[in-house]
Amino acid sequence: MTLSVVTLPGDGVGPEVTAQATRVLQAISELLNLSIEIHEALIGGAALDSVGNPLPAQTLEYCRSANAIFLGAVGGPKWANAKVELRPEQGLLGLRKALGLFANLRPIKIHPALMDTSVLRPELLKGVDILMVRELTGGLYFGKRGRSTSYAFDTCEYSVREIERISRLAGNLAKTRRGKVTSVDKANVLDTSRLWRDTVDQVFAAEFADIELEHIYVDAAAMYLLSRPADFDVLLTENMFGDILSDEASMLSGSLGLLPSASLGADGPGLFEPIHGSAPDIAGQGIANPCGAILSISMLLRHSLDQPQAADAVEQAVAGVLEAGLRTSDLATIEGNTISTTTFGDEVLSRLSL
Ligand code: NAD
């Protein structure tokens, strides 16, 4: 059987980190003797420049028929003033929508060798291992909206079905981890949050009696992520709360370049990407940190290609590089003592074994 993966390098540092992620995927396919066909396609600004559309029909067609999709990053100053429909980000939003990707997963683990690069004190970071599970297709970002010269509104809407499916995913993921889910809402103020809390309770009572479930308000969650981050296991959120909290939580790790993510739907291919953007300030210099991209390949192997052992091997190889004290410039504590994006990839490959 041949598995198919589409890579979408995109813009800025996207192609630089995608090159390293692709090398790791190729190496895994050789180590496992698994046939993986890797097909590169256009998205974002690169697609706009080439064919005038941030999500070309051909790219979407490739993605729909793939087992998994990897994306580097999209966007940059070159396209910042274009009309909304001609912005690179529309390529990514369009892809998420077309594939029905309703869940965004962001694991945040602090590698012991990187405790000194975080904004928090090392003693607060010990044992931090959070999986953020964010609902991606509902809520305030997709509700009815409007604007006149003197007034504007956005509405937050959620259905029981939308809350049930993300709750179920969080419950199933908690089973593979430490067995705890913290659901975030603002049930003291918002009706959507009260529906969220009741629905989460019902799903867990019926299907996940063995999982520890707690509810916290979003404002408290923002505080606890800084004061006791190690207490969280799976953090379940609606769309906007998750957008804000996941960026806050990413800062625990020390660099945006470190973290991977996955966006999953009910069926069909998942989309895997580092959490960072196109980093135009460092693009083309060969210094971007490819960790988040390479760890996204680990998530791709785990969630879409059903290769948990290979996923673990990629994580261990990345950890080995960090343990050896090798750093891209975003993580360097000693000036001048850094390695390039490609060298980081070389070091991961040299430690990869199954
Ligand atoms: P950004 O993540 O691109 O960069 C923020 C800062 O982090 C910059 O200083 C950058 O140099 C640094 N950084 C990011 N990735 C890094 C890496 N791998 N290694 C080392 N340092 C890294 O965010 P931004 O500057 O707000 O956005 C730039 C562009 O990216 C914008 O056009 C934005 O719309 C787009 N963007 C795209 C995505 C995506 O493709 N998923 C996500 C966020 C932003």
Short mmCIF file of C-alpha atoms and ligand atoms in Angstrom, two decimals:
data_model
loop_
_atom_site.label_atom_id
_atom_site.label_comp_id
_atom_site.label_asym_id
_atom_site.label_seq_id
_atom_site.Cartn_x
_atom_site.Cartn_y
_atom_site.Cartn_z
CA MET A 1 0.00 0.00 0.00
CA THR A 2 1.26 3.48 -0.84
CA LEU A 3 0.41 6.35 1.49
CA SER A 4 0.24 9.84 0.11
CA VAL A 5 1.30 13.06 1.83
CA VAL A 6 0.91 16.52 0.31
CA THR A 7 3.43 19.16 1.40
CA LEU A 8 2.52 22.83 1.12
CA PRO A 9 5.69 24.87 1.81
CA GLY A 10 3.98 28.28 1.42
CA ASP A 11 5.85 31.50 2.18
CA GLY A 12 8.73 33.03 4.14
CA VAL A 13 10.43 30.38 6.29
CA GLY A 14 7.72 27.89 5.27
CA PRO A 15 9.80 26.29 2.48
CA GLU A 16 12.92 26.23 4.72
CA VAL A 17 11.26 24.28 7.55
CA THR A 18 9.22 22.14 5.13
CA ALA A 19 12.46 20.95 3.50
CA GLN A 20 13.67 19.57 6.85
CA ALA A 21 10.27 18.07 7.72
CA THR A 22 10.18 16.34 4.33
CA ARG A 23 13.66 14.86 4.81
CA VAL A 24 12.53 13.38 8.13
CA LEU A 25 9.38 11.92 6.56
CA GLN A 26 11.44 10.40 3.73
CA ALA A 27 13.87 8.89 6.24
CA ILE A 28 11.01 7.37 8.23
CA SER A 29 9.51 5.88 5.09
CA GLU A 30 12.89 4.21 4.34
CA LEU A 31 13.39 3.01 7.92
CA LEU A 32 9.90 1.51 8.04
CA ASN A 33 10.06 0.26 4.49
CA LEU A 34 6.75 2.03 4.06
CA SER A 35 5.85 3.48 0.70
CA ILE A 36 5.01 7.19 1.20
CA GLU A 37 4.46 9.30 -1.89
CA ILE A 38 5.22 12.96 -1.15
CA HIS A 39 3.63 15.49 -3.44
CA GLU A 40 4.45 19.22 -3.17
CA ALA A 41 1.76 21.81 -4.03
CA LEU A 42 1.20 25.55 -3.94
CA ILE A 43 -0.59 27.55 -1.24
CA GLY A 44 -0.67 31.09 0.14
CA GLY A 45 1.41 33.89 -1.34
CA ALA A 46 3.44 31.49 -3.46
CA ALA A 47 0.20 30.28 -5.07
CA LEU A 48 -1.07 33.85 -5.50
CA ASP A 49 2.12 34.83 -7.32
CA SER A 50 2.07 31.74 -9.47
CA VAL A 51 -1.60 31.25 -10.37
CA GLY A 52 -3.46 34.18 -8.75
CA ASN A 53 -5.31 32.09 -6.14
CA PRO A 54 -4.15 31.35 -2.54
CA LEU A 55 -5.79 27.90 -2.70
CA PRO A 56 -5.60 26.64 -6.29
CA ALA A 57 -8.19 24.01 -7.28
CA GLN A 58 -5.39 21.57 -8.06
CA THR A 59 -3.92 21.92 -4.55
CA LEU A 60 -7.32 21.24 -3.02
CA GLU A 61 -7.77 18.21 -5.23
CA TYR A 62 -4.38 16.77 -4.19
CA CYS A 63 -5.18 17.46 -0.52
CA ARG A 64 -8.60 15.81 -0.64
CA SER A 65 -7.16 12.57 -1.95
CA ALA A 66 -4.11 12.48 0.37
CA ASN A 67 -3.72 10.58 3.63
CA ALA A 68 -2.21 13.65 5.30
CA ILE A 69 -1.16 17.22 4.57
CA PHE A 70 1.85 19.14 5.87
CA LEU A 71 1.94 22.94 5.69
CA GLY A 72 4.95 25.22 6.31
CA ALA A 73 3.52 28.73 6.75
CA VAL A 74 1.68 31.33 4.71
CA GLY A 75 1.70 35.13 4.56
CA GLY A 76 4.07 38.05 4.52
CA PRO A 77 4.30 41.79 3.99
CA LYS A 78 4.26 41.45 0.20
CA TRP A 79 0.55 40.53 0.27
CA ALA A 80 -0.48 42.42 3.44
CA ASN A 81 -2.44 45.13 1.59
CA ALA A 82 -4.22 42.87 -0.88
CA LYS A 83 -8.02 42.46 -0.84
CA VAL A 84 -9.17 39.89 1.75
CA GLU A 85 -9.84 37.17 -0.84
CA LEU A 86 -6.37 37.71 -2.29
CA ARG A 87 -4.48 37.25 0.97
CA PRO A 88 -2.28 34.18 1.56
CA GLU A 89 -4.10 33.34 4.83
CA GLN A 90 -7.27 32.67 2.82
CA GLY A 91 -5.49 29.62 1.41
CA LEU A 92 -5.16 28.10 4.86
CA LEU A 93 -8.64 29.10 6.05
CA GLY A 94 -10.14 27.76 2.81
CA LEU A 95 -8.31 24.46 3.21
CA ARG A 96 -9.47 24.02 6.83
CA LYS A 97 -13.04 24.73 5.75
CA ALA A 98 -12.99 22.52 2.65
CA LEU A 99 -11.65 19.56 4.65
CA GLY A 100 -14.01 20.08 7.63
CA LEU A 101 -11.11 20.32 10.10
CA PHE A 102 -12.99 21.02 13.34
CA ALA A 103 -10.31 20.24 15.93
CA ASN A 104 -6.94 21.85 16.48
CA LEU A 105 -4.46 19.98 18.65
CA ARG A 106 -1.42 21.73 20.10
CA PRO A 107 0.85 19.79 22.42
CA ILE A 108 3.06 21.88 24.69
CA LYS A 109 5.90 20.04 26.39
CA ILE A 110 8.90 21.75 27.87
CA HIS A 111 12.09 19.91 27.13
CA PRO A 112 14.27 19.85 30.29
CA ALA A 113 17.23 21.22 28.31
CA LEU A 114 15.19 24.30 27.36
CA MET A 115 13.88 25.35 30.77
CA ASP A 116 16.22 28.36 30.74
CA THR A 117 14.78 29.73 27.49
CA SER A 118 11.19 30.02 28.80
CA VAL A 119 9.66 33.19 30.15
CA LEU A 120 8.71 31.29 33.33
CA ARG A 121 10.95 30.14 36.17
CA PRO A 122 12.22 26.54 35.71
CA GLU A 123 10.51 25.27 38.90
CA LEU A 124 7.09 26.19 37.42
CA LEU A 125 7.84 24.33 34.18
CA LYS A 126 8.78 20.97 35.61
CA GLY A 127 6.39 18.32 34.28
CA VAL A 128 4.52 20.62 31.88
CA ASP A 129 2.84 18.42 29.26
CA ILE A 130 -0.35 20.04 27.95
CA LEU A 131 -2.47 19.07 24.97
CA MET A 132 -4.68 21.96 23.88
CA VAL A 133 -7.79 20.79 22.02
CA ARG A 134 -9.46 23.78 20.38
CA GLU A 135 -12.77 23.76 18.48
CA LEU A 136 -11.96 25.28 15.10
CA THR A 137 -15.10 25.84 13.07
CA GLY A 138 -17.71 27.45 15.37
CA GLY A 139 -18.07 30.34 17.81
CA LEU A 140 -17.43 34.02 17.35
CA TYR A 141 -15.20 33.72 14.28
CA PHE A 142 -17.92 32.11 12.19
CA GLY A 143 -21.15 33.65 13.58
CA LYS A 144 -23.37 36.29 12.02
CA ARG A 145 -21.63 39.63 11.83
CA GLY A 146 -22.18 43.13 10.57
CA ARG A 147 -20.86 46.66 10.61
CA SER A 148 -22.16 50.14 9.86
CA THR A 149 -20.27 53.37 10.40
CA SER A 150 -21.37 53.64 14.04
CA TYR A 151 -22.06 50.05 15.05
CA ALA A 152 -20.69 46.53 14.63
CA PHE A 153 -21.56 43.08 15.95
CA ASP A 154 -20.24 39.53 15.91
CA THR A 155 -22.24 36.61 17.28
CA CYS A 156 -21.03 33.52 19.07
CA GLU A 157 -23.01 30.39 18.24
CA TYR A 158 -22.48 26.73 19.12
CA SER A 159 -24.63 23.66 18.55
CA VAL A 160 -24.76 20.59 20.78
CA ARG A 161 -23.40 18.53 17.87
CA GLU A 162 -20.32 20.75 17.54
CA ILE A 163 -19.62 20.58 21.27
CA GLU A 164 -20.20 16.84 21.46
CA ARG A 165 -17.72 15.95 18.72
CA ILE A 166 -14.87 18.05 20.13
CA SER A 167 -15.60 16.78 23.68
CA ARG A 168 -15.46 13.20 22.44
CA LEU A 169 -12.13 13.81 20.75
CA ALA A 170 -10.72 15.38 23.92
CA GLY A 171 -11.97 12.43 26.00
CA ASN A 172 -10.40 9.89 23.65
CA LEU A 173 -7.09 11.78 23.64
CA ALA A 174 -7.11 12.00 27.46
CA LYS A 175 -7.37 8.19 27.57
CA THR A 176 -3.99 7.99 25.83
CA ARG A 177 -2.44 10.47 28.29
CA ARG A 178 -2.85 11.17 32.03
CA GLY A 179 -6.65 10.87 31.99
CA LYS A 180 -7.66 14.44 32.85
CA VAL A 181 -9.63 17.02 30.85
CA THR A 182 -10.01 20.66 31.84
CA SER A 183 -12.81 22.34 29.92
CA VAL A 184 -12.62 26.12 29.56
CA ASP A 185 -15.67 28.38 29.33
CA LYS A 186 -17.26 31.57 30.60
CA ALA A 187 -20.42 29.91 31.92
CA ASN A 188 -20.99 32.63 34.52
CA VAL A 189 -21.75 35.09 31.68
CA LEU A 190 -22.36 33.43 28.29
CA ASP A 191 -25.21 31.18 27.14
CA THR A 192 -22.95 29.41 24.63
CA SER A 193 -20.65 28.59 27.54
CA ARG A 194 -23.53 27.21 29.63
CA LEU A 195 -24.50 24.96 26.71
CA TRP A 196 -20.81 24.05 26.34
CA ARG A 197 -20.49 23.07 30.01
CA ASP A 198 -23.75 21.05 30.11
CA THR A 199 -22.88 19.21 26.89
CA VAL A 200 -19.33 18.41 28.00
CA ASP A 201 -20.75 17.07 31.30
CA GLN A 202 -23.24 14.86 29.45
CA VAL A 203 -20.65 13.44 27.03
CA PHE A 204 -18.19 12.65 29.81
CA ALA A 205 -20.83 11.16 32.13
CA ALA A 206 -22.05 8.87 29.35
CA GLU A 207 -18.77 7.94 27.66
CA PHE A 208 -15.74 8.86 29.77
CA ALA A 209 -16.58 8.03 33.37
CA ASP A 210 -12.93 7.07 33.97
CA ILE A 211 -11.62 10.49 32.87
CA GLU A 212 -11.26 13.24 35.45
CA LEU A 213 -13.20 16.27 34.20
CA GLU A 214 -12.95 19.81 35.58
CA HIS A 215 -14.38 23.13 34.36
CA ILE A 216 -12.66 26.47 34.71
CA TYR A 217 -13.48 29.97 33.53
CA VAL A 218 -11.34 31.33 30.71
CA ASP A 219 -9.97 34.19 32.83
CA ALA A 220 -8.83 31.70 35.49
CA ALA A 221 -7.33 29.49 32.76
CA ALA A 222 -5.20 32.41 31.55
CA MET A 223 -3.90 32.83 35.10
CA TYR A 224 -3.33 29.13 35.88
CA LEU A 225 -1.38 28.60 32.64
CA LEU A 226 1.24 30.87 34.18
CA SER A 227 0.92 29.97 37.86
CA ARG A 228 0.52 26.16 37.71
CA PRO A 229 0.89 24.97 34.09
CA ALA A 230 2.00 21.46 35.11
CA ASP A 231 -1.50 20.73 36.51
CA PHE A 232 -3.06 20.62 33.02
CA ASP A 233 -3.33 17.51 30.87
CA VAL A 234 -5.90 18.01 28.08
CA LEU A 235 -7.23 21.58 27.87
CA LEU A 236 -10.53 21.68 25.96
CA THR A 237 -11.69 25.02 24.57
CA GLU A 238 -14.06 26.67 22.14
CA ASN A 239 -12.62 28.56 19.19
CA MET A 240 -11.68 32.06 20.39
CA PHE A 241 -10.71 31.07 23.94
CA GLY A 242 -8.43 28.43 22.42
CA ASP A 243 -6.92 30.87 19.96
CA ILE A 244 -5.86 33.18 22.76
CA LEU A 245 -4.87 30.57 25.37
CA SER A 246 -2.85 28.46 22.93
CA ASP A 247 -0.64 31.44 22.05
CA GLU A 248 -0.22 32.20 25.73
CA ALA A 249 0.67 28.57 26.44
CA SER A 250 3.13 28.45 23.53
CA MET A 251 5.27 31.04 25.28
CA LEU A 252 5.92 28.54 28.10
CA SER A 253 8.18 26.70 25.66
CA GLY A 254 10.56 29.57 24.90
CA SER A 255 10.18 29.90 21.11
CA LEU A 256 7.35 29.84 18.60
CA GLY A 257 9.65 27.76 16.40
CA LEU A 258 9.42 24.75 18.71
CA LEU A 259 5.79 23.75 18.62
CA PRO A 260 3.77 21.55 16.25
CA SER A 261 0.04 21.35 15.65
CA ALA A 262 -2.57 19.18 13.98
CA SER A 263 -6.00 20.04 12.61
CA LEU A 264 -8.32 17.06 12.32
CA GLY A 265 -11.77 16.41 10.87
CA ALA A 266 -14.27 13.59 11.32
CA ASP A 267 -12.63 11.69 8.49
CA GLY A 268 -10.29 12.49 5.60
CA PRO A 269 -6.75 13.81 5.84
CA GLY A 270 -5.44 15.80 8.79
CA LEU A 271 -3.44 19.01 8.35
CA PHE A 272 -0.15 19.27 10.25
CA GLU A 273 1.84 22.48 10.63
CA PRO A 274 4.22 24.27 12.96
CA ILE A 275 2.39 26.91 14.99
CA HIS A 276 4.60 29.75 13.80
CA GLY A 277 3.94 32.01 10.82
CA SER A 278 6.15 32.81 7.85
CA ALA A 279 8.64 34.82 9.98
CA PRO A 280 9.47 37.34 7.22
CA ASP A 281 12.11 38.97 9.45
CA ILE A 282 14.36 35.88 9.21
CA ALA A 283 13.18 34.30 5.94
CA GLY A 284 15.89 33.35 3.45
CA GLN A 285 18.66 33.36 6.06
CA GLY A 286 18.63 29.61 6.76
CA ILE A 287 18.30 30.17 10.51
CA ALA A 288 14.63 29.26 11.20
CA ASN A 289 14.05 26.66 13.86
CA PRO A 290 12.62 23.54 12.15
CA CYS A 291 11.61 21.81 15.42
CA GLY A 292 7.91 22.69 15.19
CA ALA A 293 7.83 21.49 11.58
CA ILE A 294 9.65 18.23 12.34
CA LEU A 295 7.46 17.56 15.37
CA SER A 296 4.43 18.18 13.13
CA ILE A 297 5.67 15.22 11.09
CA SER A 298 5.60 13.20 14.31
CA MET A 299 1.94 14.21 14.80
CA LEU A 300 1.22 13.36 11.16
CA LEU A 301 2.68 9.88 11.65
CA ARG A 302 0.67 9.39 14.86
CA HIS A 303 -2.71 10.80 13.87
CA SER A 304 -3.01 10.26 10.11
CA LEU A 305 -0.61 7.45 9.13
CA ASP A 306 -1.14 5.29 12.23
CA GLN A 307 2.60 4.94 12.92
CA PRO A 308 2.94 5.67 16.66
CA GLN A 309 6.34 4.03 16.93
CA ALA A 310 7.76 6.20 14.15
CA ALA A 311 6.15 9.25 15.78
CA ASP A 312 7.95 8.45 19.05
CA ALA A 313 11.22 7.97 17.15
CA VAL A 314 10.97 11.46 15.61
CA GLU A 315 10.26 13.02 19.02
CA GLN A 316 13.21 11.20 20.54
CA ALA A 317 15.55 12.32 17.75
CA VAL A 318 14.52 15.96 18.23
CA ALA A 319 14.94 15.62 22.00
CA GLY A 320 18.42 14.15 21.40
CA VAL A 321 19.47 17.19 19.39
CA LEU A 322 18.27 19.56 22.11
CA GLU A 323 19.91 17.46 24.84
CA ALA A 324 23.20 17.72 22.94
CA GLY A 325 22.94 21.50 23.39
CA LEU A 326 22.47 22.21 19.68
CA ARG A 327 20.33 25.30 19.10
CA THR A 328 19.04 27.46 16.27
CA SER A 329 19.49 31.18 16.94
CA ASP A 330 15.99 31.71 18.43
CA LEU A 331 17.02 29.49 21.37
CA ALA A 332 20.67 30.37 21.68
CA THR A 333 21.75 31.58 25.09
CA ILE A 334 25.36 32.03 23.96
CA GLU A 335 25.74 34.37 21.01
CA GLY A 336 27.42 32.90 17.95
CA ASN A 337 26.97 29.33 19.15
CA THR A 338 24.14 28.33 16.82
CA ILE A 339 23.35 25.91 14.03
CA SER A 340 21.43 26.46 10.81
CA THR A 341 18.02 25.07 9.85
CA THR A 342 19.64 22.45 7.62
CA THR A 343 22.21 21.40 10.22
CA PHE A 344 19.41 20.95 12.75
CA GLY A 345 17.73 18.66 10.19
CA ASP A 346 21.02 16.75 9.70
CA GLU A 347 21.34 16.26 13.45
CA VAL A 348 17.77 14.94 13.74
CA LEU A 349 18.35 12.51 10.86
CA SER A 350 21.57 11.22 12.38
CA ARG A 351 19.68 10.33 15.59
CA LEU A 352 16.63 8.78 13.92
CA SER A 353 16.25 5.06 14.53
CA LEU A 354 13.37 2.63 14.99
P1 NAD B 1 5.54 34.69 13.01
O1 NAD B 1 5.23 33.44 13.76
O2 NAD B 1 5.83 34.53 11.58
O3 NAD B 1 6.82 35.38 13.69
C1 NAD B 1 6.81 35.89 15.02
C2 NAD B 1 8.27 35.94 15.55
O4 NAD B 1 8.71 34.60 15.79
C3 NAD B 1 9.25 36.54 14.55
O5 NAD B 1 10.22 37.28 15.26
C4 NAD B 1 9.91 35.34 13.91
O6 NAD B 1 11.22 35.56 13.45
C5 NAD B 1 9.88 34.32 15.03
N1 NAD B 1 9.77 32.96 14.50
C6 NAD B 1 8.66 32.40 13.93
N2 NAD B 1 8.93 31.18 13.51
C7 NAD B 1 10.22 30.93 13.80
C8 NAD B 1 11.07 29.82 13.59
N3 NAD B 1 10.66 28.69 13.00
N4 NAD B 1 12.37 29.93 14.02
C9 NAD B 1 12.80 31.03 14.63
N5 NAD B 1 12.04 32.12 14.86
C10 NAD B 1 10.76 32.07 14.44
O7 NAD B 1 4.34 35.69 13.25
P2 NAD B 1 4.07 37.13 12.60
O8 NAD B 1 5.36 37.87 12.43
O9 NAD B 1 2.98 37.71 13.40
O10 NAD B 1 3.46 36.82 11.15
C11 NAD B 1 4.21 36.82 9.95
C12 NAD B 1 3.31 36.33 8.83
O11 NAD B 1 2.93 34.97 9.06
C13 NAD B 1 2.01 37.12 8.69
O12 NAD B 1 1.74 37.29 7.32
C14 NAD B 1 0.97 36.22 9.33
O13 NAD B 1 -0.32 36.41 8.81
C15 NAD B 1 1.51 34.86 8.98
N6 NAD B 1 1.09 33.77 9.87
C16 NAD B 1 0.87 32.58 9.29
C17 NAD B 1 0.54 31.48 10.08
C18 NAD B 1 0.35 30.15 9.41
O14 NAD B 1 0.77 29.98 8.27
N7 NAD B 1 -0.25 29.17 10.07
C19 NAD B 1 0.45 31.62 11.46
C20 NAD B 1 0.72 32.86 12.04
C21 NAD B 1 1.04 33.93 11.22
#
